[in-house]
């Protein structure tokens, strides 16, 4: 039996101005939505220039669990 290829992908949602994390357990499955993080502006700035750190922690957790992260 072949080992499953777990994958996670991060993609930008232009309509929502957010980054989304999608995962799947093997390449034959559909992508499942995990979470998103809206782009935010630092106080005093008018342009959105960061996302919440919890989103990046979730991406790192995927790496620790053995997911191949693609962009």
XYZ file of N, CA, C and O in Angstrom:
284
model
N 0.842 -1.175 0.000
C 0.000 0.000 0.000
C 0.891 1.242 0.000
O 1.807 1.367 0.807
N 0.614 2.160 -0.898
C 1.409 3.376 -1.018
C 1.082 4.341 0.114
O -0.051 4.418 0.575
N 2.098 5.053 0.546
C 1.909 6.048 1.601
C 1.105 7.224 1.058
O 1.320 7.677 -0.060
N 0.156 7.701 1.862
C -0.659 8.841 1.444
C 0.184 10.112 1.436
O 1.038 10.308 2.294
N -0.079 10.950 0.463
C 0.645 12.210 0.333
C -0.242 13.331 0.877
O -1.139 13.815 0.195
N -0.034 13.690 2.144
C -0.824 14.755 2.763
C -0.317 16.100 2.259
O 0.888 16.330 2.213
N -1.245 16.961 1.880
C -0.872 18.270 1.344
C -1.682 19.373 2.009
O -2.833 19.175 2.391
N -1.063 20.520 2.113
C -1.718 21.745 2.569
C -1.347 22.839 1.581
O -0.231 22.853 1.065
N -2.283 23.716 1.300
C -1.957 24.829 0.397
C -2.470 26.125 0.986
O -3.497 26.168 1.649
N -1.704 27.168 0.746
C -2.068 28.521 1.159
C -2.365 29.287 -0.116
O -1.564 29.280 -1.050
N -3.533 29.903 -0.139
C -3.865 30.704 -1.314
C -4.493 32.021 -0.894
O -5.107 32.111 0.167
N -4.310 33.015 -1.736
C -4.847 34.347 -1.473
C -6.241 34.453 -2.080
O -6.461 34.098 -3.235
N -7.194 34.931 -1.306
C -8.558 35.168 -1.774
C -8.694 36.668 -1.997
O -8.836 37.439 -1.038
N -8.619 37.070 -3.250
C -8.631 38.495 -3.586
C -9.956 39.158 -3.205
O -9.965 40.287 -2.701
N -11.057 38.455 -3.394
C -12.379 39.014 -3.097
C -12.522 39.361 -1.607
O -13.064 40.404 -1.250
N -12.006 38.490 -0.741
C -12.109 38.689 0.708
C -10.873 39.370 1.305
O -10.855 39.661 2.502
N -9.830 39.585 0.490
C -8.550 40.121 0.950
C -8.054 39.322 2.167
O -7.834 39.859 3.253
N -7.927 38.008 1.939
C -7.508 37.121 3.021
C -6.671 35.976 2.454
O -6.676 35.712 1.250
N -5.954 35.303 3.346
C -5.228 34.094 2.989
C -5.979 32.907 3.567
O -6.509 32.975 4.678
N -6.040 31.816 2.795
C -6.784 30.632 3.205
C -5.867 29.422 3.247
O -4.955 29.298 2.433
N -6.136 28.520 4.184
C -5.407 27.268 4.316
C -6.365 26.142 3.952
O -7.450 26.034 4.517
N -5.952 25.322 2.977
C -6.733 24.183 2.504
C -5.885 22.931 2.703
O -4.670 22.976 2.512
N -6.508 21.806 3.067
C -5.751 20.571 3.285
C -6.449 19.387 2.611
O -7.650 19.425 2.331
N -5.646 18.341 2.356
C -6.187 17.066 1.884
C -5.229 15.951 2.279
O -4.021 16.160 2.397
N -5.790 14.763 2.482
C -5.003 13.630 2.972
C -4.280 12.892 1.843
O -3.266 12.253 2.080
N -4.784 12.955 0.633
C -4.086 12.370 -0.515
C -4.501 13.095 -1.781
O -5.476 13.838 -1.790
N -3.768 12.871 -2.876
C -4.017 13.651 -4.088
C -5.286 13.258 -4.838
O -5.611 13.861 -5.829
N -6.014 12.264 -4.372
C -7.272 11.906 -5.013
C -8.472 12.568 -4.329
O -9.570 12.557 -4.855
N -8.269 13.136 -3.172
C -9.346 13.795 -2.418
C -9.534 15.235 -2.863
O -8.634 15.858 -3.414
N -10.724 15.754 -2.554
C -10.987 17.178 -2.744
C -10.279 17.952 -1.636
O -10.054 17.436 -0.547
N -9.967 19.208 -1.896
C -9.387 20.077 -0.877
C -10.451 20.420 0.149
O -11.588 20.700 -0.204
N -10.081 20.420 1.421
C -10.988 20.808 2.491
C -10.505 22.112 3.126
O -9.319 22.272 3.396
N -11.446 23.019 3.351
C -11.101 24.308 3.942
C -10.727 24.127 5.409
O -11.420 23.450 6.157
N -9.628 24.753 5.823
C -9.198 24.674 7.211
C -9.462 25.995 7.941
O -10.147 26.020 8.947
N -8.884 27.082 7.427
C -9.076 28.389 8.072
C -8.627 29.500 7.145
O -7.987 29.258 6.132
N -8.956 30.731 7.543
C -8.515 31.896 6.772
C -8.101 32.999 7.735
O -8.446 32.979 8.912
N -7.351 33.943 7.195
C -6.925 35.098 7.974
C -7.018 36.327 7.086
O -6.376 36.403 6.036
N -7.843 37.260 7.514
C -8.028 38.499 6.767
C -6.776 39.365 6.878
O -6.143 39.415 7.922
N -6.425 40.014 5.788
C -5.307 40.947 5.800
C -5.727 42.176 6.605
O -6.846 42.670 6.471
N -4.839 42.656 7.444
C -5.152 43.759 8.359
C -4.112 44.869 8.226
O -2.989 44.627 7.825
N -4.520 46.038 8.633
C -3.616 47.188 8.639
C -3.177 47.455 10.078
O -3.970 47.341 11.013
N -1.914 47.781 10.237
C -1.407 48.193 11.543
C -2.033 49.542 11.876
O -2.261 50.373 10.989
N -2.311 49.745 13.145
C -2.932 50.992 13.573
C -2.146 52.187 13.029
O -0.932 52.277 13.187
N -2.851 53.067 12.386
C -2.230 54.252 11.805
C -1.943 54.096 10.318
O -1.752 55.081 9.624
N -1.905 52.859 9.810
C -1.693 52.615 8.379
C -3.037 52.484 7.681
O -4.034 52.095 8.280
N -3.051 52.798 6.413
C -4.281 52.652 5.631
C -4.246 51.395 4.771
O -5.285 50.937 4.327
N -3.067 50.845 4.542
C -2.917 49.659 3.695
C -2.790 48.402 4.555
O -2.047 48.376 5.531
N -3.529 47.348 4.178
C -3.428 46.063 4.883
C -2.050 45.477 4.600
O -1.642 45.333 3.451
N -1.313 45.144 5.674
C 0.057 44.693 5.469
C 0.463 43.543 6.387
O 1.643 43.247 6.506
N -0.491 42.880 7.069
C -0.122 41.709 7.855
C -1.334 40.809 8.077
O -2.477 41.207 7.862
N -1.057 39.558 8.482
C -2.105 38.614 8.864
C -1.815 38.170 10.296
O -0.698 38.319 10.787
N -2.806 37.607 10.952
C -2.646 37.197 12.340
C -1.676 36.021 12.446
O -1.668 35.122 11.609
N -0.850 36.024 13.485
C 0.171 34.995 13.666
C -0.417 33.591 13.825
O 0.238 32.601 13.515
N -1.655 33.485 14.292
C -2.262 32.163 14.484
C -2.416 31.414 13.161
O -2.353 30.187 13.131
N -2.573 32.147 12.063
C -2.651 31.505 10.749
C -1.309 30.853 10.413
O -1.258 29.706 9.971
N -0.230 31.575 10.657
C 1.100 31.019 10.374
C 1.425 29.852 11.295
O 2.072 28.885 10.876
N 0.957 29.908 12.547
C 1.157 28.787 13.473
C 0.446 27.535 12.953
O 0.963 26.428 13.081
N -0.714 27.709 12.346
C -1.454 26.567 11.793
C -0.711 25.973 10.595
O -0.673 24.750 10.433
N -0.100 26.805 9.773
C 0.706 26.319 8.651
C 1.907 25.538 9.182
O 2.226 24.449 8.692
N 2.558 26.053 10.218
C 3.692 25.340 10.824
C 3.252 24.012 11.436
O 3.980 23.017 11.360
N 2.061 23.975 12.009
C 1.544 22.723 12.572
C 1.369 21.683 11.462
O 1.663 20.504 11.652
N 0.897 22.117 10.302
C 0.757 21.212 9.166
C 2.116 20.617 8.786
O 2.229 19.413 8.522
N 3.144 21.447 8.773
C 4.492 20.974 8.438
C 4.947 19.950 9.465
O 5.478 18.893 9.116
N 4.725 20.228 10.747
C 5.114 19.295 11.803
C 4.387 17.962 11.688
O 4.923 16.921 12.038
N 3.154 17.985 11.201
C 2.367 16.762 11.052
C 2.710 15.989 9.774
O 2.165 14.924 9.530
N 3.618 16.555 8.961
C 4.067 15.861 7.756
C 3.387 16.269 6.477
O 3.549 15.610 5.444
N 2.624 17.349 6.504
C 1.983 17.834 5.273
C 3.023 18.511 4.389
O 3.915 19.200 4.867
N 2.868 18.304 3.088
C 3.653 19.054 2.115
C 2.884 20.351 1.881
O 1.723 20.323 1.467
N 3.489 21.497 2.171
C 2.814 22.785 2.022
C 3.176 23.369 0.669
O 4.348 23.504 0.329
N 2.149 23.694 -0.099
C 2.350 24.272 -1.434
C 1.658 25.635 -1.487
O 0.795 25.937 -0.675
N 2.070 26.448 -2.437
C 1.510 27.796 -2.531
C 0.725 28.026 -3.758
O 0.531 27.309 -4.634
